[in-house]
mmCIF file of C-alpha atoms in Angstrom:
data_model
loop_
_atom_site.group_PDB
_atom_site.id
_atom_site.type_symbol
_atom_site.label_atom_id
_atom_site.label_comp_id
_atom_site.label_asym_id
_atom_site.label_seq_id
_atom_site.Cartn_x
_atom_site.Cartn_y
_atom_site.Cartn_z
ATOM 1 C CA MET G 1 6.584 15.239 15.339
ATOM 2 C CA SER G 2 5.377 17.433 12.712
ATOM 3 C CA ARG G 3 7.236 16.625 9.157
ATOM 4 C CA SER G 4 7.136 17.928 5.766
ATOM 5 C CA LYS G 5 4.704 16.297 3.248
ATOM 6 C CA TYR G 6 7.217 14.954 1.384
ATOM 7 C CA GLU G 7 10.678 15.068 0.888
ATOM 8 C CA ASP G 8 10.619 14.029 -2.750
ATOM 9 C CA GLY G 9 11.904 17.501 -4.105
ATOM 10 C CA SER G 10 13.453 15.457 -7.229
ATOM 11 C CA VAL G 11 10.857 13.305 -8.740
ATOM 12 C CA GLY G 12 11.973 13.788 -12.357
ATOM 13 C CA VAL G 13 12.059 10.978 -14.677
ATOM 14 C CA THR G 14 14.454 11.679 -17.109
ATOM 15 C CA GLY G 15 17.727 9.662 -16.972
ATOM 16 C CA GLY G 16 21.447 10.995 -16.435
ATOM 17 C CA SER G 17 24.990 10.079 -17.489
ATOM 18 C CA MET G 18 25.942 6.652 -15.970
ATOM 19 C CA ALA G 19 29.100 6.490 -14.011
ATOM 20 C CA SER G 20 32.020 5.166 -15.660
ATOM 21 C CA SER G 21 34.113 3.767 -12.731
ATOM 22 C CA LEU G 22 33.481 2.657 -9.487
ATOM 23 C CA GLN G 23 35.758 1.144 -6.954
ATOM 24 C CA THR G 24 35.364 0.511 -3.231
ATOM 25 C CA LYS G 25 37.972 1.650 -0.925
ATOM 26 C CA ASN G 26 38.710 1.539 3.268
ATOM 27 C CA GLU G 27 36.742 -1.238 4.255
ATOM 28 C CA GLU G 28 36.600 -1.416 7.889
ATOM 29 C CA LYS G 29 35.347 -2.799 11.056
ATOM 30 C CA ILE G 30 33.158 -0.898 12.771
ATOM 31 C CA SER G 31 33.487 -0.596 16.354
ATOM 32 C CA ALA G 32 31.644 -2.157 19.187
ATOM 33 C CA ALA G 33 30.791 1.431 20.248
ATOM 34 C CA ILE G 34 28.755 2.538 17.465
ATOM 35 C CA VAL G 35 27.128 -1.076 17.221
ATOM 36 C CA THR G 36 26.023 -0.930 20.506
ATOM 37 C CA SER G 37 24.907 2.817 20.489
ATOM 38 C CA THR G 38 22.184 1.584 18.470
ATOM 39 C CA THR G 39 19.001 0.981 20.190
ATOM 40 C CA ALA G 40 18.812 -2.749 19.472
ATOM 41 C CA ASN G 41 19.857 -4.979 22.213
ATOM 42 C CA LYS G 42 23.650 -5.856 21.968
ATOM 43 C CA SER G 43 24.587 -8.770 19.772
ATOM 44 C CA ASN G 44 27.165 -11.004 19.854
ATOM 45 C CA HIS G 45 26.989 -10.857 15.712
ATOM 46 C CA SER G 46 27.797 -6.859 15.715
ATOM 47 C CA LYS G 47 31.163 -8.234 14.600
ATOM 48 C CA ASN G 48 29.454 -9.084 11.290
ATOM 49 C CA LEU G 49 28.816 -4.997 10.641
ATOM 50 C CA THR G 50 31.284 -3.474 8.883
ATOM 51 C CA LYS G 51 31.693 0.125 6.859
ATOM 52 C CA GLY G 52 33.461 1.631 3.827
ATOM 53 C CA SER G 53 32.700 3.606 0.696
ATOM 54 C CA ILE G 54 32.427 3.488 -3.037
ATOM 55 C CA GLN G 55 33.504 6.057 -5.592
ATOM 56 C CA LEU G 56 31.066 7.123 -7.966
ATOM 57 C CA THR G 57 32.279 9.459 -10.895
ATOM 58 C CA GLU G 58 30.430 11.157 -13.384
ATOM 59 C CA ALA G 59 27.145 10.315 -11.930
ATOM 60 C CA SER G 60 23.761 11.664 -12.812
ATOM 61 C CA PHE G 61 23.670 13.860 -9.550
ATOM 62 C CA SER G 62 27.233 15.198 -9.520
ATOM 63 C CA SER G 63 28.213 18.657 -10.482
ATOM 64 C CA SER G 64 28.905 18.581 -14.326
ATOM 65 C CA SER G 65 32.045 21.062 -13.456
ATOM 66 C CA SER G 66 33.610 18.617 -11.145
ATOM 67 C CA SER G 67 35.553 15.649 -12.226
ATOM 68 C CA SER G 68 36.021 14.318 -8.677
ATOM 69 C CA ALA G 69 34.702 11.130 -7.862
ATOM 70 C CA ILE G 70 32.004 11.091 -5.115
ATOM 71 C CA ASP G 71 32.264 9.162 -2.341
ATOM 72 C CA VAL G 72 29.054 7.008 -1.166
ATOM 73 C CA GLU G 73 29.199 5.286 2.338
ATOM 74 C CA TYR G 74 28.029 2.079 3.487
ATOM 75 C CA TYR G 75 27.223 -0.181 6.320
ATOM 76 C CA HIS G 76 27.096 -3.776 5.476
ATOM 77 C CA TYR G 77 26.021 -6.531 7.738
ATOM 78 C CA TYR G 78 26.345 -9.792 5.979
ATOM 79 C CA GLY G 79 24.233 -12.967 7.003
ATOM 80 C CA ALA G 80 27.279 -15.208 6.017
ATOM 81 C CA LYS G 81 30.710 -14.581 4.380
ATOM 82 C CA VAL G 82 30.548 -14.703 0.317
ATOM 83 C CA ASP G 83 32.506 -17.548 -0.873
ATOM 84 C CA ASN G 84 32.745 -17.025 -4.553
ATOM 85 C CA ASP G 85 34.082 -20.425 -5.594
ATOM 86 C CA LYS G 86 31.005 -21.849 -4.118
ATOM 87 C CA GLY G 87 28.584 -19.514 -5.871
ATOM 88 C CA PRO G 88 26.121 -17.460 -4.124
ATOM 89 C CA PRO G 89 24.566 -17.756 -1.085
ATOM 90 C CA SER G 90 21.091 -18.492 -0.535
ATOM 91 C CA PHE G 91 20.020 -16.123 2.218
ATOM 92 C CA PRO G 92 17.956 -12.940 0.847
ATOM 93 C CA GLU G 93 19.964 -9.848 0.576
ATOM 94 C CA ILE G 94 18.480 -6.332 1.039
ATOM 95 C CA LEU G 95 19.872 -2.845 -0.328
ATOM 96 C CA PHE G 96 18.653 0.039 1.950
ATOM 97 C CA LEU G 97 18.381 3.722 0.411
ATOM 98 C CA HIS G 98 17.396 6.598 2.513
ATOM 99 C CA GLY G 99 14.921 9.468 1.946
ATOM 100 C CA ALA G 100 16.230 13.194 1.575
ATOM 101 C CA LYS G 101 16.187 14.141 5.455
ATOM 102 C CA PHE G 102 17.556 10.861 6.441
ATOM 103 C CA SER G 103 20.880 8.823 6.100
ATOM 104 C CA LYS G 104 22.293 5.317 6.379
ATOM 105 C CA GLU G 105 22.673 6.278 10.182
ATOM 106 C CA ASP G 106 18.744 5.960 10.592
ATOM 107 C CA TRP G 107 18.821 2.626 9.443
ATOM 108 C CA LEU G 108 22.037 1.821 12.263
ATOM 109 C CA GLN G 109 20.703 4.037 15.313
ATOM 110 C CA SER G 110 16.867 2.526 14.625
ATOM 111 C CA GLY G 111 18.484 -1.007 15.268
ATOM 112 C CA ILE G 112 16.580 -2.145 12.104
ATOM 113 C CA LEU G 113 19.977 -3.317 10.664
ATOM 114 C CA GLU G 114 21.314 -5.479 13.625
ATOM 115 C CA LYS G 115 17.503 -6.444 14.262
ATOM 116 C CA LEU G 116 16.926 -7.677 10.843
ATOM 117 C CA CYS G 117 20.344 -9.311 10.254
ATOM 118 C CA GLY G 118 21.786 -9.825 13.510
ATOM 119 C CA ALA G 119 19.566 -12.953 14.100
ATOM 120 C CA GLU G 120 21.628 -16.520 15.506
ATOM 121 C CA THR G 121 21.060 -17.934 12.040
ATOM 122 C CA ASP G 122 22.540 -15.308 10.080
ATOM 123 C CA THR G 123 20.010 -15.680 7.213
ATOM 124 C CA VAL G 124 19.608 -12.094 5.951
ATOM 125 C CA SER G 125 22.389 -9.513 4.779
ATOM 126 C CA CYS G 126 22.029 -5.696 4.757
ATOM 127 C CA THR G 127 23.622 -3.081 2.970
ATOM 128 C CA ALA G 128 22.567 0.870 3.881
ATOM 129 C CA LEU G 129 23.825 3.247 1.602
ATOM 130 C CA ASP G 130 24.378 7.115 1.748
ATOM 131 C CA LEU G 131 23.091 7.301 -1.865
ATOM 132 C CA SER G 132 21.721 10.509 -3.235
ATOM 133 C CA VAL G 133 18.007 10.791 -3.502
ATOM 134 C CA ARG G 134 18.853 12.316 -6.943
ATOM 135 C CA ALA G 135 20.517 9.086 -8.155
ATOM 136 C CA ASN G 136 18.924 7.696 -10.924
ATOM 137 C CA ALA G 137 18.375 3.907 -12.224
ATOM 138 C CA ASN G 138 21.471 4.301 -13.842
ATOM 139 C CA ASP G 139 23.445 5.186 -10.796
ATOM 140 C CA LEU G 140 21.731 2.262 -8.563
ATOM 141 C CA ILE G 141 22.640 -0.157 -11.003
ATOM 142 C CA LEU G 142 26.362 0.733 -11.007
ATOM 143 C CA THR G 143 26.469 1.028 -7.240
ATOM 144 C CA PHE G 144 25.166 -2.868 -7.448
ATOM 145 C CA ARG G 145 27.751 -3.818 -9.586
ATOM 146 C CA THR G 146 30.468 -2.465 -7.881
ATOM 147 C CA LEU G 147 29.430 -3.845 -4.522
ATOM 148 C CA ARG G 148 29.041 -7.515 -6.461
ATOM 149 C CA ASP G 149 32.602 -6.972 -8.088
ATOM 150 C CA ASN G 150 34.320 -6.411 -4.707
ATOM 151 C CA GLY G 151 32.651 -9.165 -2.767
ATOM 152 C CA ILE G 152 30.361 -6.748 -0.323
ATOM 153 C CA ILE G 153 27.491 -8.622 -2.116
ATOM 154 C CA SER G 154 26.964 -11.686 -3.786
ATOM 155 C CA GLY G 155 25.462 -10.266 -7.255
ATOM 156 C CA LYS G 156 22.602 -12.297 -7.165
ATOM 157 C CA PRO G 157 19.258 -10.178 -7.219
ATOM 158 C CA LEU G 158 18.402 -8.640 -4.299
ATOM 159 C CA PHE G 159 15.532 -6.891 -2.036
ATOM 160 C CA VAL G 160 16.040 -2.850 -2.353
ATOM 161 C CA VAL G 161 14.218 -0.507 0.199
ATOM 162 C CA THR G 162 13.432 2.927 -1.112
ATOM 163 C CA PRO G 163 11.772 5.304 1.383
ATOM 164 C CA SER G 164 10.441 8.695 0.348
ATOM 165 C CA ALA G 165 12.551 10.321 -2.235
ATOM 166 C CA SER G 166 15.033 7.687 -3.029
ATOM 167 C CA GLY G 167 12.376 5.921 -4.774
ATOM 168 C CA ASN G 168 13.604 8.183 -7.652
ATOM 169 C CA ALA G 169 16.354 5.588 -8.035
ATOM 170 C CA ILE G 170 13.207 2.887 -9.047
ATOM 171 C CA VAL G 171 11.176 5.366 -10.786
ATOM 172 C CA THR G 172 13.598 6.579 -13.252
ATOM 173 C CA GLY G 173 13.751 2.675 -14.242
ATOM 174 C CA ILE G 174 10.170 2.515 -14.925
ATOM 175 C CA ASN G 175 10.020 5.500 -16.978
ATOM 176 C CA GLN G 176 12.632 3.854 -19.406
ATOM 177 C CA GLN G 177 12.463 1.896 -22.703
ATOM 178 C CA GLU G 178 11.900 -1.967 -21.897
ATOM 179 C CA LYS G 179 16.320 -2.672 -22.299
ATOM 180 C CA GLU G 180 16.557 -0.231 -19.605
ATOM 181 C CA GLN G 181 13.811 -1.883 -17.343
ATOM 182 C CA LYS G 182 15.269 -5.334 -17.854
ATOM 183 C CA GLN G 183 19.008 -3.899 -16.765
ATOM 184 C CA LEU G 184 17.233 -2.606 -13.385
ATOM 185 C CA LEU G 185 15.351 -5.611 -13.027
ATOM 186 C CA SER G 186 18.259 -8.075 -13.282
ATOM 187 C CA MET G 187 19.250 -6.572 -10.058
ATOM 188 C CA MET G 188 15.759 -7.177 -7.903
ATOM 189 C CA LYS G 189 14.480 -9.901 -6.433
ATOM 190 C CA GLY G 190 12.101 -7.425 -4.431
ATOM 191 C CA TRP G 191 11.213 -3.846 -4.367
ATOM 192 C CA ILE G 192 10.240 -2.797 -1.109
ATOM 193 C CA PRO G 193 8.789 1.036 -1.774
ATOM 194 C CA VAL G 194 8.097 2.927 1.616
ATOM 195 C CA ALA G 195 5.826 5.766 0.503
ATOM 196 C CA PRO G 196 8.154 7.144 -2.293
ATOM 197 C CA GLY G 197 6.088 10.232 -3.372
ATOM 198 C CA SER G 198 7.734 10.111 -6.868
ATOM 199 C CA VAL G 199 5.324 6.739 -7.970
ATOM 200 C CA LEU G 200 2.605 9.154 -8.147
ATOM 201 C CA SER G 201 4.436 11.167 -11.067
ATOM 202 C CA LEU G 202 4.107 7.769 -13.093
ATOM 203 C CA GLN G 203 1.013 6.578 -15.259
ATOM 204 C CA THR G 204 -1.184 3.806 -14.432
ATOM 205 C CA LYS G 205 -0.555 2.466 -17.957
ATOM 206 C CA THR G 206 3.616 2.752 -17.459
ATOM 207 C CA LEU G 207 3.341 1.129 -14.181
ATOM 208 C CA LYS G 208 1.401 -2.028 -15.489
ATOM 209 C CA GLU G 209 3.529 -2.229 -18.549
ATOM 210 C CA PHE G 210 6.668 -2.408 -16.359
ATOM 211 C CA PHE G 211 5.197 -4.812 -13.755
ATOM 212 C CA SER G 212 3.668 -7.033 -16.851
ATOM 213 C CA LEU G 213 7.611 -7.059 -17.741
ATOM 214 C CA ALA G 214 8.502 -7.830 -14.096
ATOM 215 C CA ALA G 215 6.645 -10.616 -13.713
ATOM 216 C CA LYS G 216 7.882 -12.564 -16.936
ATOM 217 C CA GLN G 217 11.910 -12.183 -15.532
ATOM 218 C CA GLU G 218 13.995 -15.433 -15.892
ATOM 219 C CA ASN G 219 15.191 -14.965 -12.507
ATOM 220 C CA GLY G 220 11.266 -15.132 -11.152
ATOM 221 C CA SER G 221 8.762 -12.579 -10.581
ATOM 222 C CA LEU G 222 9.534 -9.292 -9.053
ATOM 223 C CA SER G 223 7.955 -9.224 -5.695
ATOM 224 C CA VAL G 224 6.744 -6.028 -4.081
ATOM 225 C CA LEU G 225 5.919 -4.732 -0.436
ATOM 226 C CA ALA G 226 4.342 -1.450 -0.345
ATOM 227 C CA ILE G 227 4.624 0.139 3.510
ATOM 228 C CA ASN G 228 3.147 3.155 4.575
ATOM 229 C CA GLY G 229 1.909 4.656 7.743
ATOM 230 C CA SER G 230 -1.552 5.343 8.704
ATOM 231 C CA LYS G 231 -0.892 8.989 9.351
ATOM 232 C CA ASP G 232 0.965 9.808 5.947
ATOM 233 C CA SER G 233 -1.995 10.074 3.367
ATOM 234 C CA ASN G 234 -0.116 10.792 0.618
ATOM 235 C CA GLY G 235 2.021 7.844 1.259
ATOM 236 C CA ALA G 236 -1.505 6.215 1.616
ATOM 237 C CA LYS G 237 -1.774 7.355 -2.346
ATOM 238 C CA VAL G 238 1.340 5.458 -3.271
ATOM 239 C CA THR G 239 0.026 2.299 -1.932
ATOM 240 C CA LYS G 240 -3.405 2.563 -3.637
ATOM 241 C CA LEU G 241 -1.585 3.255 -6.840
ATOM 242 C CA LEU G 242 0.709 0.121 -6.640
ATOM 243 C CA VAL G 243 -2.253 -2.145 -5.046
ATOM 244 C CA GLU G 244 -4.078 -1.023 -8.822
ATOM 245 C CA THR G 245 -1.114 -1.950 -10.621
ATOM 246 C CA ALA G 246 1.423 -4.211 -9.135
ATOM 247 C CA GLY G 247 -1.239 -5.515 -7.598
ATOM 248 C CA GLU G 248 -3.038 -6.759 -10.265
ATOM 249 C CA VAL G 249 -0.578 -7.357 -12.810
ATOM 250 C CA LEU G 250 2.200 -9.767 -10.429
ATOM 251 C CA PRO G 251 1.219 -13.036 -9.129
ATOM 252 C CA ALA G 252 -0.812 -12.743 -5.931
ATOM 253 C CA ASN G 253 1.662 -14.181 -4.031
ATOM 254 C CA HIS G 254 4.252 -11.653 -5.062
ATOM 255 C CA PHE G 255 2.490 -8.441 -3.709
ATOM 256 C CA GLN G 256 1.893 -7.491 -0.284
ATOM 257 C CA GLN G 257 1.009 -4.183 1.305
ATOM 258 C CA PHE G 258 1.392 -3.030 4.835
ATOM 259 C CA GLU G 259 0.028 0.207 6.790
ATOM 260 C CA GLN G 260 1.904 0.699 10.038
ATOM 261 C CA GLU G 261 -0.884 1.958 12.479
ATOM 262 C CA GLY G 262 0.029 5.133 14.200
ATOM 263 C CA ALA G 263 3.032 5.863 11.936
ATOM 264 C CA GLY G 264 3.957 9.120 10.035
ATOM 265 C CA HIS G 265 5.594 9.220 6.854
ATOM 266 C CA PRO G 266 9.159 7.766 8.093
ATOM 267 C CA SER G 267 6.977 5.158 9.287
ATOM 268 C CA TYR G 268 10.034 2.588 9.892
ATOM 269 C CA LEU G 269 11.610 4.647 12.071
ATOM 270 C CA ASP G 270 8.622 5.204 14.143
ATOM 271 C CA LYS G 271 7.711 1.861 14.271
ATOM 272 C CA PRO G 272 11.063 -0.006 13.772
ATOM 273 C CA ASP G 273 10.149 -3.373 15.587
ATOM 274 C CA GLU G 274 7.109 -3.777 13.413
ATOM 275 C CA PHE G 275 8.808 -2.434 10.215
ATOM 276 C CA VAL G 276 11.527 -5.261 10.663
ATOM 277 C CA GLU G 277 9.025 -8.250 11.356
ATOM 278 C CA VAL G 278 6.784 -7.224 8.067
ATOM 279 C CA VAL G 279 10.302 -7.413 6.085
ATOM 280 C CA ARG G 280 11.839 -10.468 7.495
ATOM 281 C CA SER G 281 8.639 -12.421 6.830
ATOM 282 C CA PHE G 282 8.664 -10.782 3.423
ATOM 283 C CA VAL G 283 12.070 -11.803 2.311
ATOM 284 C CA LEU G 284 12.220 -15.065 4.372
ATOM 285 C CA PRO G 285 8.276 -16.388 3.628
ATOM 286 C CA GLN G 286 7.535 -19.439 5.526
#
């Protein structure tokens, strides 16, 4: 299938207005019909899948002439119920963004959410968002905070998956000052960039400085898993640049790269089972 070279139309790295208020609403159980319509095998853990939306006002990607809140829908597949009285859970949490031509539905319909988060042990928690690809790092941080404040995620640092244009949410943070970089890093345990072309807009020096800072965080060094499809030449360039920066600066056990053989730009959709295996081994190291 032929696809556009890249979806990263918004690769600018200037920050926008931070959202002034966020709140969750309309949390509801997703129907069994939707769950079983995925390509994943039916699972008795489908009851753990919920859907809902958060409201983001004054977002950087909203119309300046509009004061209405923007609804950002999500699917959430929890590994175990969060009990705030007992502190954050020990299982890893993953936040999935999406490219310009895709949505949270692709994470669901591909079976990735259920296969990754539906194991019998329920050891991984996943949240897939319909956050605009124009969202910057400030928008991402505020989204994280409202998900935390409403008990959807624990609030501990998590893994962020950014395919294609959604990488802008991380790249804008990398291009900010150290204070803002630390705010972004405080919510991240790991970054899984899947061929985000906006990375190529950054200078090598800027990336190395960011990853040097990331290696010294109080909550431990950031981990990076760079993924691309073998048929995606630009995705390979992104991975190569990350190898030359994150791969050189981060501790050896905190950087990995993986090329999905025979896959194109949305490699995770071309070979979802392989993607699940690679991500699971990354977030749940033996």
